[in-house]
Amino acid sequence: MGELIAELMPLLTDGFIRRWHVSRTRRRLAAGRPVRIPCSARSERPGRQRAYVNGKLHITPGSRTVTFGSRALGHVDLPVGGTFHEPEPDTWHSQDWAATGYEPPRGGRMVYLQVDSRYLPMLHLALAGPDAAGKV
């Protein structure tokens, strides 16, 4: 019986903890405070790793950049104000993770981002820039 409970605990608590973190992140962004969102990213820049790399997006409301930080790549700044595109669906990690393609402004190279689907609206708003805050 103890083994069954031990196997079910991560399944039951993961959803609760993730919902709590999403609502906490939403509140912090609304208050203008910086947040970190778990994310995976892949870039098509020459010299970059072509596989998805796990890390976190560091979002500061009103900033001109959103920073992706990971142990493998270090910190990569993504300028806000770009456009979103449909991703390649065969590279998604799981059905809970939503993927989006982001093309930085002024013709930058496409960056593919994967986040839990509940974070996706916040990600779109953060990368759309400060002018989009009044549109939502």
CSV table of N, CA and C in Angstrom, one decimal:
chain,number,residue,atom,x,y,z
A,1,MET,N,0.8,-1.2,0.0
A,1,MET,CA,0.0,0.0,0.0
A,1,MET,C,0.9,1.3,0.0
A,2,GLY,N,2.0,1.2,0.7
A,2,GLY,CA,2.9,2.4,0.8
A,2,GLY,C,3.5,2.7,-0.5
A,3,GLU,N,3.8,1.6,-1.3
A,3,GLU,CA,4.4,1.8,-2.6
A,3,GLU,C,3.4,2.5,-3.6
A,4,LEU,N,2.2,2.1,-3.5
A,4,LEU,CA,1.1,2.7,-4.3
A,4,LEU,C,1.0,4.2,-4.0
A,5,ILE,N,1.0,4.5,-2.7
A,5,ILE,CA,0.9,5.9,-2.3
A,5,ILE,C,2.1,6.7,-2.8
A,6,ALA,N,3.3,6.1,-2.7
A,6,ALA,CA,4.5,6.8,-3.1
A,6,ALA,C,4.5,7.1,-4.6
A,7,GLU,N,3.9,6.2,-5.4
A,7,GLU,CA,3.8,6.4,-6.8
A,7,GLU,C,2.7,7.4,-7.2
A,8,LEU,N,1.7,7.5,-6.4
A,8,LEU,CA,0.6,8.4,-6.7
A,8,LEU,C,0.9,9.9,-6.2
A,9,MET,N,1.7,10.0,-5.2
A,9,MET,CA,2.0,11.4,-4.7
A,9,MET,C,2.5,12.3,-5.7
A,10,PRO,N,3.5,12.0,-6.5
A,10,PRO,CA,3.9,13.0,-7.5
A,10,PRO,C,2.8,13.4,-8.5
A,11,LEU,N,2.0,12.4,-8.9
A,11,LEU,CA,0.9,12.7,-9.8
A,11,LEU,C,-0.1,13.7,-9.2
A,12,LEU,N,-0.4,13.5,-8.0
A,12,LEU,CA,-1.4,14.3,-7.3
A,12,LEU,C,-0.9,15.6,-6.9
A,13,THR,N,0.3,15.7,-6.5
A,13,THR,CA,0.9,17.0,-6.0
A,13,THR,C,1.4,17.9,-7.1
A,14,ASP,N,1.8,17.3,-8.2
A,14,ASP,CA,2.4,18.1,-9.3
A,14,ASP,C,1.4,19.1,-9.9
A,15,GLY,N,0.1,18.6,-10.1
A,15,GLY,CA,-0.9,19.5,-10.6
A,15,GLY,C,-1.2,20.6,-9.6
A,16,PHE,N,-1.3,20.3,-8.4
A,16,PHE,CA,-1.6,21.4,-7.4
A,16,PHE,C,-0.5,22.4,-7.3
A,17,ILE,N,0.8,21.9,-7.2
A,17,ILE,CA,1.9,22.8,-7.1
A,17,ILE,C,2.1,23.6,-8.4
A,18,ARG,N,1.8,23.1,-9.6
A,18,ARG,CA,1.9,23.8,-10.8
A,18,ARG,C,0.8,24.9,-10.9
A,19,ARG,N,-0.4,24.5,-10.5
A,19,ARG,CA,-1.5,25.5,-10.5
A,19,ARG,C,-1.2,26.7,-9.5
A,20,TRP,N,-0.6,26.3,-8.4
A,20,TRP,CA,-0.2,27.4,-7.4
A,20,TRP,C,0.8,28.3,-8.0
A,21,HIS,N,1.8,27.7,-8.6
A,21,HIS,CA,2.9,28.5,-9.2
A,21,HIS,C,2.4,29.4,-10.4
A,22,VAL,N,1.5,28.9,-11.2
A,22,VAL,CA,0.9,29.7,-12.3
A,22,VAL,C,0.2,30.9,-11.7
A,23,SER,N,-0.7,30.7,-10.7
A,23,SER,CA,-1.4,31.8,-10.1
A,23,SER,C,-0.5,32.8,-9.4
A,24,ARG,N,0.5,32.3,-8.8
A,24,ARG,CA,1.5,33.2,-8.1
A,24,ARG,C,2.3,34.0,-9.2
A,25,THR,N,2.6,33.4,-10.3
A,25,THR,CA,3.3,34.1,-11.3
A,25,THR,C,2.4,35.1,-11.9
A,26,ARG,N,1.2,34.8,-12.2
A,26,ARG,CA,0.2,35.8,-12.7
A,26,ARG,C,0.1,37.0,-11.8
A,27,ARG,N,0.0,36.7,-10.5
A,27,ARG,CA,-0.1,37.8,-9.5
A,27,ARG,C,1.1,38.7,-9.5
A,28,ARG,N,2.3,38.1,-9.5
A,28,ARG,CA,3.5,38.8,-9.5
A,28,ARG,C,3.7,39.7,-10.8
A,29,LEU,N,3.3,39.2,-11.9
A,29,LEU,CA,3.4,40.0,-13.1
A,29,LEU,C,2.4,41.1,-13.1
A,30,ALA,N,1.2,40.9,-12.6
A,30,ALA,CA,0.2,42.0,-12.5
A,30,ALA,C,0.7,43.1,-11.5
A,31,ALA,N,1.5,42.7,-10.5
A,31,ALA,CA,2.1,43.7,-9.6
A,31,ALA,C,3.4,44.3,-10.1
A,32,GLY,N,3.8,43.9,-11.3
A,32,GLY,CA,5.0,44.5,-11.8
A,32,GLY,C,6.3,43.9,-11.3
A,33,ARG,N,6.3,42.7,-10.7
A,33,ARG,CA,7.5,42.1,-10.1
A,33,ARG,C,8.1,41.1,-11.1
A,34,PRO,N,9.4,40.9,-11.0
A,34,PRO,CA,10.0,39.9,-11.9
A,34,PRO,C,9.6,38.5,-11.6
A,35,VAL,N,9.5,37.6,-12.6
A,35,VAL,CA,9.2,36.2,-12.4
A,35,VAL,C,10.1,35.3,-13.2
A,36,ARG,N,10.1,34.0,-12.8
A,36,ARG,CA,10.8,33.0,-13.6
A,36,ARG,C,9.8,31.9,-14.0
A,37,ILE,N,9.9,31.5,-15.3
A,37,ILE,CA,9.0,30.5,-15.8
A,37,ILE,C,9.8,29.4,-16.3
A,38,PRO,N,9.5,28.1,-15.9
A,38,PRO,CA,10.2,27.0,-16.4
A,38,PRO,C,9.9,26.9,-17.9
A,39,CYS,N,11.0,26.6,-18.7
A,39,CYS,CA,10.9,26.7,-20.2
A,39,CYS,C,11.9,25.8,-20.8
A,40,SER,N,11.7,25.4,-22.0
A,40,SER,CA,12.7,24.7,-22.9
A,40,SER,C,12.8,25.6,-24.1
A,41,ALA,N,14.0,25.7,-24.7
A,41,ALA,CA,14.2,26.6,-25.8
A,41,ALA,C,15.1,25.9,-26.8
A,42,ARG,N,14.9,26.2,-28.1
A,42,ARG,CA,15.8,25.7,-29.2
A,42,ARG,C,15.9,26.9,-30.2
A,43,SER,N,17.1,27.1,-30.6
A,43,SER,CA,17.4,28.2,-31.6
A,43,SER,C,17.9,27.6,-32.8
A,44,GLU,N,17.7,28.4,-33.9
A,44,GLU,CA,18.3,28.0,-35.2
A,44,GLU,C,19.5,28.9,-35.5
A,45,ARG,N,20.0,29.5,-34.6
A,45,ARG,CA,21.2,30.3,-34.8
A,45,ARG,C,22.4,29.4,-35.1
A,46,PRO,N,23.3,29.9,-36.0
A,46,PRO,CA,24.5,29.1,-36.2
A,46,PRO,C,25.4,29.0,-34.9
A,47,GLY,N,25.9,27.8,-34.7
A,47,GLY,CA,26.7,27.6,-33.5
A,47,GLY,C,25.9,27.2,-32.2
A,48,ARG,N,24.6,27.3,-32.3
A,48,ARG,CA,23.8,26.9,-31.1
A,48,ARG,C,23.3,25.5,-31.2
A,49,GLN,N,23.0,24.9,-30.0
A,49,GLN,CA,22.6,23.5,-30.0
A,49,GLN,C,21.2,23.4,-30.6
A,50,ARG,N,21.0,22.4,-31.4
A,50,ARG,CA,19.7,22.3,-32.1
A,50,ARG,C,18.7,21.5,-31.4
A,51,ALA,N,19.0,21.0,-30.2
A,51,ALA,CA,18.0,20.3,-29.4
A,51,ALA,C,17.5,21.2,-28.4
A,52,TYR,N,16.3,20.9,-27.8
A,52,TYR,CA,15.7,21.7,-26.8
A,52,TYR,C,16.5,21.6,-25.5
A,53,VAL,N,16.7,22.8,-24.9
A,53,VAL,CA,17.5,22.9,-23.7
A,53,VAL,C,16.6,23.4,-22.6
A,54,ASN,N,16.6,22.7,-21.4
A,54,ASN,CA,15.8,23.1,-20.3
A,54,ASN,C,16.4,24.3,-19.6
A,55,GLY,N,15.5,25.2,-19.1
A,55,GLY,CA,16.0,26.4,-18.3
A,55,GLY,C,14.8,27.2,-17.8
A,56,LYS,N,15.0,28.5,-17.6
A,56,LYS,CA,13.9,29.3,-17.1
A,56,LYS,C,14.0,30.6,-17.9
A,57,LEU,N,12.8,31.2,-18.1
A,57,LEU,CA,12.6,32.5,-18.7
A,57,LEU,C,12.6,33.5,-17.5
A,58,HIS,N,13.4,34.5,-17.5
A,58,HIS,CA,13.4,35.6,-16.5
A,58,HIS,C,12.7,36.7,-17.1
A,59,ILE,N,11.5,37.0,-16.6
A,59,ILE,CA,10.6,38.1,-17.2
A,59,ILE,C,10.5,39.2,-16.1
A,60,THR,N,10.9,40.4,-16.6
A,60,THR,CA,10.7,41.6,-15.8
A,60,THR,C,9.7,42.5,-16.5
A,61,PRO,N,8.6,42.8,-16.0
A,61,PRO,CA,7.6,43.6,-16.7
A,61,PRO,C,8.2,45.0,-17.1
A,62,GLY,N,7.9,45.4,-18.3
A,62,GLY,CA,8.4,46.7,-18.8
A,62,GLY,C,9.8,46.7,-19.4
A,63,SER,N,10.5,45.5,-19.3
A,63,SER,CA,11.8,45.4,-19.8
A,63,SER,C,11.8,45.2,-21.3
A,64,ARG,N,12.9,45.6,-21.9
A,64,ARG,CA,13.0,45.4,-23.4
A,64,ARG,C,13.5,44.1,-23.8
A,65,THR,N,13.9,43.2,-22.8
A,65,THR,CA,14.3,41.9,-23.1
A,65,THR,C,13.7,40.9,-22.1
A,66,VAL,N,13.6,39.7,-22.5
A,66,VAL,CA,13.3,38.5,-21.7
A,66,VAL,C,14.5,37.6,-21.8
A,67,THR,N,15.0,37.2,-20.7
A,67,THR,CA,16.2,36.4,-20.6
A,67,THR,C,15.9,34.9,-20.4
A,68,PHE,N,16.5,34.1,-21.3
A,68,PHE,CA,16.4,32.6,-21.1
A,68,PHE,C,17.7,32.2,-20.5
A,69,GLY,N,17.6,31.5,-19.3
A,69,GLY,CA,18.8,31.1,-18.6
A,69,GLY,C,18.8,29.6,-18.5
A,70,SER,N,20.0,29.0,-18.8
A,70,SER,CA,20.1,27.5,-18.6
A,70,SER,C,21.6,27.2,-18.3
A,71,ARG,N,21.8,26.1,-17.7
A,71,ARG,CA,23.2,25.7,-17.4
A,71,ARG,C,24.0,25.4,-18.7
A,72,ALA,N,23.3,24.9,-19.7
A,72,ALA,CA,24.0,24.5,-20.9
A,72,ALA,C,24.4,25.8,-21.7
A,73,LEU,N,23.5,26.8,-21.8
A,73,LEU,CA,23.7,27.9,-22.7
A,73,LEU,C,24.1,29.2,-22.0
A,74,GLY,N,23.9,29.2,-20.7
A,74,GLY,CA,24.1,30.5,-19.9
A,74,GLY,C,22.9,31.3,-20.1
A,75,HIS,N,23.1,32.6,-20.3
A,75,HIS,CA,21.9,33.6,-20.5
A,75,HIS,C,21.9,34.1,-21.9
A,76,VAL,N,20.7,34.0,-22.5
A,76,VAL,CA,20.4,34.5,-23.8
A,76,VAL,C,19.3,35.5,-23.7
A,77,ASP,N,19.5,36.7,-24.2
A,77,ASP,CA,18.5,37.7,-24.2
A,77,ASP,C,17.6,37.6,-25.4
A,78,LEU,N,16.3,37.7,-25.3
A,78,LEU,CA,15.4,37.7,-26.3
A,78,LEU,C,14.7,39.1,-26.4
A,79,PRO,N,14.9,39.9,-27.4
A,79,PRO,CA,14.3,41.2,-27.4
A,79,PRO,C,12.7,41.1,-27.6
A,80,VAL,N,12.0,41.9,-26.9
A,80,VAL,CA,10.5,41.9,-27.0
A,80,VAL,C,10.1,42.6,-28.2
A,81,GLY,N,8.8,42.3,-28.6
A,81,GLY,CA,8.2,43.0,-29.7
A,81,GLY,C,8.2,42.2,-31.0
A,82,GLY,N,8.6,41.0,-31.0
A,82,GLY,CA,8.7,40.1,-32.2
A,82,GLY,C,7.3,39.5,-32.5
A,83,THR,N,7.3,38.5,-33.3
A,83,THR,CA,6.1,37.9,-33.8
A,83,THR,C,6.1,36.4,-33.4
A,84,PHE,N,4.9,35.8,-33.2
A,84,PHE,CA,4.8,34.4,-32.9
A,84,PHE,C,4.4,33.6,-34.1
A,85,HIS,N,4.9,32.4,-34.2
A,85,HIS,CA,4.6,31.5,-35.3
A,85,HIS,C,4.3,30.1,-34.7
A,86,GLU,N,3.6,29.3,-35.5
A,86,GLU,CA,3.3,27.9,-35.1
A,86,GLU,C,4.6,27.1,-35.1
A,87,PRO,N,4.7,26.2,-34.1
A,87,PRO,CA,5.9,25.4,-34.0
A,87,PRO,C,5.8,24.1,-34.8
A,88,GLU,N,6.9,23.4,-34.8
A,88,GLU,CA,6.8,22.0,-35.4
A,88,GLU,C,6.3,21.1,-34.3
A,89,PRO,N,5.1,20.5,-34.5
A,89,PRO,CA,4.5,19.7,-33.4
A,89,PRO,C,5.2,18.4,-33.1
A,90,ASP,N,6.0,17.9,-34.0
A,90,ASP,CA,6.7,16.6,-33.7
A,90,ASP,C,7.8,16.8,-32.7
A,91,THR,N,8.1,18.0,-32.2
A,91,THR,CA,9.2,18.2,-31.3
A,91,THR,C,8.7,18.5,-29.9
A,92,TRP,N,7.4,18.5,-29.6
A,92,TRP,CA,6.9,18.8,-28.3
A,92,TRP,C,7.4,17.7,-27.3
A,93,HIS,N,7.7,18.2,-26.1
A,93,HIS,CA,8.1,17.2,-25.0
A,93,HIS,C,6.9,16.3,-24.6
A,94,SER,N,5.8,16.9,-24.3
A,94,SER,CA,4.6,16.2,-23.9
A,94,SER,C,3.3,17.0,-24.2
A,95,GLN,N,2.2,16.4,-24.0
A,95,GLN,CA,0.9,17.1,-24.3
A,95,GLN,C,0.7,18.3,-23.4
A,96,ASP,N,1.3,18.3,-22.2
A,96,ASP,CA,1.0,19.4,-21.3
A,96,ASP,C,1.9,20.7,-21.6
A,97,TRP,N,2.9,20.5,-22.5
A,97,TRP,CA,3.8,21.6,-22.8
A,97,TRP,C,3.3,22.2,-24.2
A,98,ALA,N,3.1,23.5,-24.2
A,98,ALA,CA,2.7,24.1,-25.4
A,98,ALA,C,4.0,24.8,-26.0
A,99,ALA,N,4.1,24.7,-27.3
A,99,ALA,CA,5.2,25.2,-28.0
A,99,ALA,C,4.8,26.4,-28.9
A,100,THR,N,5.7,27.3,-29.0
A,100,THR,CA,5.5,28.5,-29.9
A,100,THR,C,6.8,28.9,-30.5
A,101,GLY,N,6.7,29.4,-31.7
A,101,GLY,CA,7.9,29.9,-32.4
A,101,GLY,C,7.9,31.4,-32.2
A,102,TYR,N,9.1,32.0,-31.8
A,102,TYR,CA,9.2,33.4,-31.6
A,102,TYR,C,10.3,33.9,-32.5
A,103,GLU,N,9.9,34.9,-33.3
A,103,GLU,CA,10.9,35.6,-34.2
A,103,GLU,C,11.1,37.0,-33.6
A,104,PRO,N,12.3,37.2,-33.1
A,104,PRO,CA,12.6,38.6,-32.6
A,104,PRO,C,12.4,39.7,-33.6
A,105,PRO,N,12.3,40.9,-33.2
A,105,PRO,CA,12.1,42.0,-34.1
A,105,PRO,C,13.3,42.2,-34.9
A,106,ARG,N,13.2,42.9,-36.0
A,106,ARG,CA,14.2,43.3,-36.9
A,106,ARG,C,14.9,42.1,-37.6
A,107,GLY,N,14.1,41.0,-37.9
A,107,GLY,CA,14.6,39.9,-38.6
A,107,GLY,C,15.5,39.0,-37.9
A,108,GLY,N,15.4,38.8,-36.6
A,108,GLY,CA,16.3,37.9,-35.9
A,108,GLY,C,15.9,36.5,-36.2
A,109,ARG,N,16.7,35.5,-35.8
A,109,ARG,CA,16.5,34.1,-36.1
A,109,ARG,C,15.4,33.6,-35.1
A,110,MET,N,14.6,32.6,-35.7
A,110,MET,CA,13.5,32.0,-34.9
A,110,MET,C,14.0,31.3,-33.7
A,111,VAL,N,13.3,31.4,-32.6
A,111,VAL,CA,13.6,30.7,-31.3
A,111,VAL,C,12.3,29.9,-31.0
A,112,TYR,N,12.4,28.6,-30.7
A,112,TYR,CA,11.3,27.8,-30.4
A,112,TYR,C,11.2,27.7,-28.9
A,113,LEU,N,10.1,28.0,-28.2
A,113,LEU,CA,10.0,28.0,-26.8
A,113,LEU,C,8.9,27.0,-26.4
A,114,GLN,N,9.1,26.2,-25.4
A,114,GLN,CA,8.1,25.3,-24.9
A,114,GLN,C,7.9,25.6,-23.4
A,115,VAL,N,6.6,25.8,-23.0
A,115,VAL,CA,6.3,26.0,-21.6
A,115,VAL,C,5.0,25.2,-21.3
A,116,ASP,N,4.7,25.1,-20.0
A,116,ASP,CA,3.5,24.5,-19.6
A,116,ASP,C,2.4,25.3,-20.2
A,117,SER,N,1.3,24.7,-20.8
A,117,SER,CA,0.3,25.4,-21.5
A,117,SER,C,-0.4,26.5,-20.7
A,118,ARG,N,-0.3,26.4,-19.3
A,118,ARG,CA,-0.9,27.5,-18.5
A,118,ARG,C,-0.1,28.7,-18.4
A,119,TYR,N,1.2,28.6,-18.8
A,119,TYR,CA,2.1,29.8,-18.8
A,119,TYR,C,2.1,30.5,-20.2
A,120,LEU,N,1.5,29.9,-21.2
A,120,LEU,CA,1.6,30.4,-22.6
A,120,LEU,C,1.1,31.8,-22.7
A,121,PRO,N,-0.1,32.1,-22.2
A,121,PRO,CA,-0.6,33.5,-22.3
A,121,PRO,C,0.3,34.5,-21.7
A,122,MET,N,1.0,34.2,-20.6
A,122,MET,CA,1.9,35.1,-19.9
A,122,MET,C,3.1,35.3,-20.8
A,123,LEU,N,3.6,34.2,-21.4
A,123,LEU,CA,4.8,34.3,-22.3
A,123,LEU,C,4.5,35.2,-23.5
A,124,HIS,N,3.3,35.0,-24.1
A,124,HIS,CA,3.0,35.8,-25.2
A,124,HIS,C,2.9,37.3,-24.8
A,125,LEU,N,2.3,37.6,-23.7
A,125,LEU,CA,2.2,39.0,-23.2
A,125,LEU,C,3.6,39.6,-22.9
A,126,ALA,N,4.4,38.8,-22.3
A,126,ALA,CA,5.8,39.3,-22.0
A,126,ALA,C,6.6,39.6,-23.2
A,127,LEU,N,6.5,38.7,-24.2
A,127,LEU,CA,7.3,38.9,-25.4
A,127,LEU,C,6.7,39.8,-26.4
A,128,ALA,N,5.4,40.1,-26.2
A,128,ALA,CA,4.8,41.1,-27.1
A,128,ALA,C,5.3,42.5,-26.8
A,129,GLY,N,5.7,42.8,-25.6
A,129,GLY,CA,6.2,44.1,-25.2
A,129,GLY,C,5.3,44.9,-24.4
A,130,PRO,N,5.8,46.0,-23.9
A,130,PRO,CA,5.0,46.8,-23.0
A,130,PRO,C,3.7,47.4,-23.6
A,131,ASP,N,3.8,47.6,-24.9
A,131,ASP,CA,2.6,48.2,-25.6
A,131,ASP,C,1.4,47.3,-25.7
A,132,ALA,N,1.6,46.0,-25.6
A,132,ALA,CA,0.5,45.0,-25.7
A,132,ALA,C,-0.2,44.8,-24.4
A,133,ALA,N,0.3,45.4,-23.3
A,133,ALA,CA,-0.3,45.2,-22.0
A,133,ALA,C,-1.7,45.7,-21.9
A,134,GLY,N,-2.0,46.8,-22.6
A,134,GLY,CA,-3.3,47.4,-22.6
A,134,GLY,C,-4.3,46.7,-23.6
A,135,LYS,N,-3.8,45.9,-24.5
A,135,LYS,CA,-4.6,45.2,-25.5
A,135,LYS,C,-5.3,44.0,-24.9
A,136,VAL,N,-4.8,43.4,-23.8
A,136,VAL,CA,-5.3,42.2,-23.3
A,136,VAL,C,-6.3,42.4,-22.3
